[in-house]
Short mmCIF file of C-alpha atoms and ligand atoms in Angstrom, two decimals:
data_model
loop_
_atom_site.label_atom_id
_atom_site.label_comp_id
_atom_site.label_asym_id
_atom_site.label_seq_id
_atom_site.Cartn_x
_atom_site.Cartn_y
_atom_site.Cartn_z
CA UNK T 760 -66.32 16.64 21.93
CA UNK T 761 -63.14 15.11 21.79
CA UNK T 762 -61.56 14.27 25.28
CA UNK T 763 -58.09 16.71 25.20
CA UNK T 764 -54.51 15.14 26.77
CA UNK T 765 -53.22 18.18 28.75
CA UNK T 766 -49.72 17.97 30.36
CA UNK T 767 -48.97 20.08 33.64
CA UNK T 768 -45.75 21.37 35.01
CA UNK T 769 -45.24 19.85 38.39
CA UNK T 770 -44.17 22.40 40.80
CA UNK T 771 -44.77 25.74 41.44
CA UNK T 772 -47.41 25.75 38.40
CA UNK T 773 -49.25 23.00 39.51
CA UNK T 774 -51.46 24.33 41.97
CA UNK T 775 -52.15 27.37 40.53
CA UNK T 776 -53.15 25.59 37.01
CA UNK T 777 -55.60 23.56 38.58
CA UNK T 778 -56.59 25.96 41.31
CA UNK T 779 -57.72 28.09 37.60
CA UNK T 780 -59.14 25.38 35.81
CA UNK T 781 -61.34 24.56 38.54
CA UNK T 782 -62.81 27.77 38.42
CA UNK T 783 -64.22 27.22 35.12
CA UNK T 784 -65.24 23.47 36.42
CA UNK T 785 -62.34 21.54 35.36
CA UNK T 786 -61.46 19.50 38.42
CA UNK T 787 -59.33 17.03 39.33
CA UNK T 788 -60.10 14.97 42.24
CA UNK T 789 -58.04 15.05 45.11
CA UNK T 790 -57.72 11.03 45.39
CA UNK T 791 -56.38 11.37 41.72
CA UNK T 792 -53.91 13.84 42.74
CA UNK T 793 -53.39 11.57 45.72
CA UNK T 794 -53.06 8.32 43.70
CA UNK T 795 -49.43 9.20 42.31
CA UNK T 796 -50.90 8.28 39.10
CA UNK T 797 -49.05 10.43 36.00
CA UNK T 798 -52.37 10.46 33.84
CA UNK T 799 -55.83 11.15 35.79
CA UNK T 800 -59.08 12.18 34.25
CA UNK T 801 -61.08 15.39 35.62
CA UNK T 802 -64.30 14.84 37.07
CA UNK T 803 -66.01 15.90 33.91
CA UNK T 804 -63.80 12.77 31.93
CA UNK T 805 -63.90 15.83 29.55
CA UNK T 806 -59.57 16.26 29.77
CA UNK T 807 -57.09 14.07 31.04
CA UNK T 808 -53.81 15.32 32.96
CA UNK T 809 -50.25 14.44 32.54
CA UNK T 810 -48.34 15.34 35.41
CA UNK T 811 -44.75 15.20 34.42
CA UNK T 812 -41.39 17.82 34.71
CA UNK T 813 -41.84 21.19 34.02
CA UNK T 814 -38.97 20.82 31.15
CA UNK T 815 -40.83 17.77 29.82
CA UNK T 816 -44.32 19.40 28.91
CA UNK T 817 -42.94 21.02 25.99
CA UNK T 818 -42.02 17.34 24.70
CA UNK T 819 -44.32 15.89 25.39
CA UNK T 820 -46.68 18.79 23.41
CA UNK T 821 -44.27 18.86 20.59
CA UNK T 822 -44.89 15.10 20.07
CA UNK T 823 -48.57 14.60 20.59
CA UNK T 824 -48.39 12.83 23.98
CA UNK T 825 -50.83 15.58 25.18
CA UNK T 826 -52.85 18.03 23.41
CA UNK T 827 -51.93 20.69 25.70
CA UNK T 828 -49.82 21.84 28.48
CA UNK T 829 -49.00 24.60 30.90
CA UNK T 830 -45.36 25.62 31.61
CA UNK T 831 -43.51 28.86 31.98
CA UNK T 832 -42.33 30.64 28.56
CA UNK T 833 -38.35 29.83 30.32
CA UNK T 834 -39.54 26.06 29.89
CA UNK T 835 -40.43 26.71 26.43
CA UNK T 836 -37.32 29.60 25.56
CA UNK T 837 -35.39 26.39 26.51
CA UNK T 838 -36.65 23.46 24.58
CA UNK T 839 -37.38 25.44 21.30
CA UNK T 840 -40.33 22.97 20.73
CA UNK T 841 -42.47 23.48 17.64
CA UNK T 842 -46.08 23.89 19.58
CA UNK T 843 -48.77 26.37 18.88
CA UNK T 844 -48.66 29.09 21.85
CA UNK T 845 -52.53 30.29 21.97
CA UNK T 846 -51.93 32.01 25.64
CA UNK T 847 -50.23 34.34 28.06
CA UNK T 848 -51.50 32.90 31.23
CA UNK T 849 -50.24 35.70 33.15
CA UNK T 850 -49.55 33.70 36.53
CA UNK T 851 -46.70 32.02 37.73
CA UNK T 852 -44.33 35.26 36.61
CA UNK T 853 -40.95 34.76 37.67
CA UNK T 854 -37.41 35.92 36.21
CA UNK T 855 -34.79 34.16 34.62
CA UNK T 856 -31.51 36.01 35.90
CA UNK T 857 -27.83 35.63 36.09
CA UNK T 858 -27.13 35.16 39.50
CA UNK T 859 -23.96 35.06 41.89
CA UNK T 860 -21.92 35.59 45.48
CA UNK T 861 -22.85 39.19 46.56
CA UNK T 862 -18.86 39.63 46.58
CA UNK T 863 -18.28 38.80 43.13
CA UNK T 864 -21.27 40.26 41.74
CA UNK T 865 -20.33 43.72 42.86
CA UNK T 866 -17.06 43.19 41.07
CA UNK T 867 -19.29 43.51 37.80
CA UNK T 868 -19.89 41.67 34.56
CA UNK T 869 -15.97 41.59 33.30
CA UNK T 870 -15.72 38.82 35.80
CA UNK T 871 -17.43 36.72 33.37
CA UNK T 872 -14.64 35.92 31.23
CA UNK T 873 -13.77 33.30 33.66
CA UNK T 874 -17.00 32.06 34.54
CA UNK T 875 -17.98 28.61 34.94
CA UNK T 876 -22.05 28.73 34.67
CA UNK T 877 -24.23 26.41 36.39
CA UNK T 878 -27.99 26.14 35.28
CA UNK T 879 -30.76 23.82 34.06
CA UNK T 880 -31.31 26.44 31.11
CA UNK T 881 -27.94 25.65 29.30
CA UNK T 882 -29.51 26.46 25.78
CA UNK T 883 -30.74 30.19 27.03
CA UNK T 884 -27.37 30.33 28.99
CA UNK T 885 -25.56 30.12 25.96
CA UNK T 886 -26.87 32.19 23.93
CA UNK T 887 -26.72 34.97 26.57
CA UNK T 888 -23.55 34.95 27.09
CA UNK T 889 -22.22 34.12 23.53
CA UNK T 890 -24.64 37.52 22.58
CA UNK T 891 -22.29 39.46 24.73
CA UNK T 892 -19.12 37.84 23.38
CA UNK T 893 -18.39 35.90 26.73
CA UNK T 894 -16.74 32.64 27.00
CA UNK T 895 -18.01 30.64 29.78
CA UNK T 896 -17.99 27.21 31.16
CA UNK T 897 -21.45 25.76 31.43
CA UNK T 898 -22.24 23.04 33.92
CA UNK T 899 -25.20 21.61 33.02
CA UNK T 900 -27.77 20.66 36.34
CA UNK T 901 -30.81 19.30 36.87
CA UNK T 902 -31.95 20.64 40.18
CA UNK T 903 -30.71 22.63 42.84
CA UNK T 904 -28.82 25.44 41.29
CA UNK T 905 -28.39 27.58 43.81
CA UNK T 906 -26.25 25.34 45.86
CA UNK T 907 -23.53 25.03 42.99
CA UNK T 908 -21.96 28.62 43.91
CA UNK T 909 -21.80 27.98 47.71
CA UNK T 910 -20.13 24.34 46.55
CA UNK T 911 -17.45 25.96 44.74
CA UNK T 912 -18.80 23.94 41.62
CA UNK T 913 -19.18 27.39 39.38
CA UNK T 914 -19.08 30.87 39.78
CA UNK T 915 -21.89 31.80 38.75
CA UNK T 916 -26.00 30.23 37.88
CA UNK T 917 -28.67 31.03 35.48
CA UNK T 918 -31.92 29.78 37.15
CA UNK T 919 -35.26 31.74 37.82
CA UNK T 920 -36.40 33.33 40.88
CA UNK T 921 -39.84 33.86 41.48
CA UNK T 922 -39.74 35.53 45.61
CA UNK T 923 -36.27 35.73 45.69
CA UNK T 924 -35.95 33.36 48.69
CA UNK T 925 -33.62 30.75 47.17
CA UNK T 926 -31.06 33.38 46.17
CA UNK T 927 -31.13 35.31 49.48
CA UNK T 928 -30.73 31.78 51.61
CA UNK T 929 -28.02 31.17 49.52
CA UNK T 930 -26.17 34.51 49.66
CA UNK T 931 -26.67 34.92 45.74
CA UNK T 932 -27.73 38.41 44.25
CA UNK T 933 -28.89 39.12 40.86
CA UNK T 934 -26.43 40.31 38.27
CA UNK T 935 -28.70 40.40 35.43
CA UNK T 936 -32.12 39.56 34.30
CA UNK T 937 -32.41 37.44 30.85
CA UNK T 938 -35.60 36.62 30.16
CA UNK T 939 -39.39 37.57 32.06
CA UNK T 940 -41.56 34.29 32.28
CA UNK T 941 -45.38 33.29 32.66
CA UNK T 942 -47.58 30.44 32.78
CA UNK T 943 -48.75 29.62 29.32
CA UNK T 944 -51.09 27.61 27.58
CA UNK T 945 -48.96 25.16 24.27
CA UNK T 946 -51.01 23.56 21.84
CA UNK T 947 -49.91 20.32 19.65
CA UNK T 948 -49.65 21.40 16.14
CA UNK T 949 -52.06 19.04 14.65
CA UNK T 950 -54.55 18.96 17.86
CA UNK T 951 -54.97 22.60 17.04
CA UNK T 952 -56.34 21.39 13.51
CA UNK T 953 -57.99 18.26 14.46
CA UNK T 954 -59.23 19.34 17.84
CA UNK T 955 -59.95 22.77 16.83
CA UNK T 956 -62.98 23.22 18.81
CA UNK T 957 -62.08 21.39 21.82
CA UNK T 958 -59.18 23.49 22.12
CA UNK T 959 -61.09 26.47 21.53
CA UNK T 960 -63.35 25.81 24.38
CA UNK T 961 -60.38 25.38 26.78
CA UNK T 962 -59.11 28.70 25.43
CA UNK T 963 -61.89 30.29 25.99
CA UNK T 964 -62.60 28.67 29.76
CA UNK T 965 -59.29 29.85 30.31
CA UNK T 966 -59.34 33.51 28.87
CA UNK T 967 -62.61 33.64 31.09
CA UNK T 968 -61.83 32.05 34.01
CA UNK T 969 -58.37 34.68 33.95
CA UNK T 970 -60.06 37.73 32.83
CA UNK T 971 -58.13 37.88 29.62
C1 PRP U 1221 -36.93 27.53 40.82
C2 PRP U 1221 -35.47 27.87 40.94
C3 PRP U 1221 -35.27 28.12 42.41
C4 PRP U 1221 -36.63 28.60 42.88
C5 PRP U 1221 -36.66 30.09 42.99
O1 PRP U 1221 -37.11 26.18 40.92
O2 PRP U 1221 -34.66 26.82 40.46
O3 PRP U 1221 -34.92 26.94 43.07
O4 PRP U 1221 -37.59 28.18 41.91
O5 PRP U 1221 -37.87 30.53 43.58
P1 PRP U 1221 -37.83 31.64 44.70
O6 PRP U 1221 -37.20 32.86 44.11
O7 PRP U 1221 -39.29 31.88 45.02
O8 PRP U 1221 -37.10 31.11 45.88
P2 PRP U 1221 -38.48 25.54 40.40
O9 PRP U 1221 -39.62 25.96 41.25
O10 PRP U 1221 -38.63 25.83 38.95
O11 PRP U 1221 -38.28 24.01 40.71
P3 PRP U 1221 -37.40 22.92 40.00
O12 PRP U 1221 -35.96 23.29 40.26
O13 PRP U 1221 -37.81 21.67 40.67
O14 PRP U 1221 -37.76 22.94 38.53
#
């Protein structure tokens, strides 16, 4: 069998990906999680792991770095990357949403015209709000979102919530929900072809191990 290259979303994904996998015996040592190396084997030497950005998996999928990855579907709405999509993972749901201050979100959607947009999703972001005709300013982040409304640097985000916590702590309400994410499994175009039965046997340990 060959040995499969699978990048993993660090974050909120992470521990639920592996806490899966090892399920269906794919496990990854703690002293490799604990060495702060990117690439680690599993005990079985049967996979490696890339442990890199949730935004990066895609990439690195789409160019044959790994085999595989797991990241949410607003990862992959995002970056557009040309990977094979075998699997709806199912965990990890979250929203993507339009989100602002409680006092300007009652005002309603017409406030919009004059919106400056923060978010890490600027691709999504602009379709949505070039869909509904909507000129809007977006500030393109990185990482902490939520804290661009309360520092005056834009009106409004586009970011996911998953409890709701973030938004709440930051007096931020939903104004509209965009896009409903999972976990999912991405496939390199040509590993699918050359690895075809490797990758099949991770589908599989997956669909089993999930009770797809
Ligand atoms: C997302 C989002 C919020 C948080 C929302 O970040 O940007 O910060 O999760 O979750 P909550 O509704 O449960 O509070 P993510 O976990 O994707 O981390 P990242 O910003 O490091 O990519």
């Amino acid at each position: 069998m060959n040995q499969l290259t699978i990048a993993l979303a660090k974050g909120r994904l992470q521990d639920v990906a592996l806490e899966y996998l090892s399920r269906v015996g794919i496990v990854v040592s703690d002293a490799a999680l604990a060495s702060r190396k990117l690439l680690v084997e599993d005990d079985g030497g049967r996979y490696s792991f890339l442990f890199v950005k949730p935004a990066d998996v895609p990439v690195y999928v789409e160019y044959g770095v790994a085999d595989a990855g797991i990241c949410g579907r607003d990862v992959l709405m995002e970056s557009q990357a040309d990977v094979h999509e075998p699997l709806d993972l199912g965990f990890g749901a979250c929203r993507l949403v339009v989100a602002g201050k409680v006092e300007t979100a009652e005002r309603g959607y017409n406030l919009l015209t004059t919106a400056r947009v923060a978010t890490k999703y600027p691709r999504i972001a602009a379709d949505y709000f070039q869909q509904r005709g909507v000129p809007v300013e977006l500030i393109a982040l990185s990482g902490s979102i939520e804290l661009a409304p309360v520092l005056g640097l834009s009106d409004h985000i586009v970011d996911l919530v998953e409890t709701g916590r973030t938004l709440k702590d930051n007096g931020l309400v939903v104004i509209d929900t965009i896009a409903e994410s999972t976990a999912r499994l991405i496939v390199n175009r040509a590993s699918y072809h050359l690895k075809r039965a490797t990758v099949a046997a991770l589908v599989a340990l997956l669909r089993h191990a999930l009770h797809l």
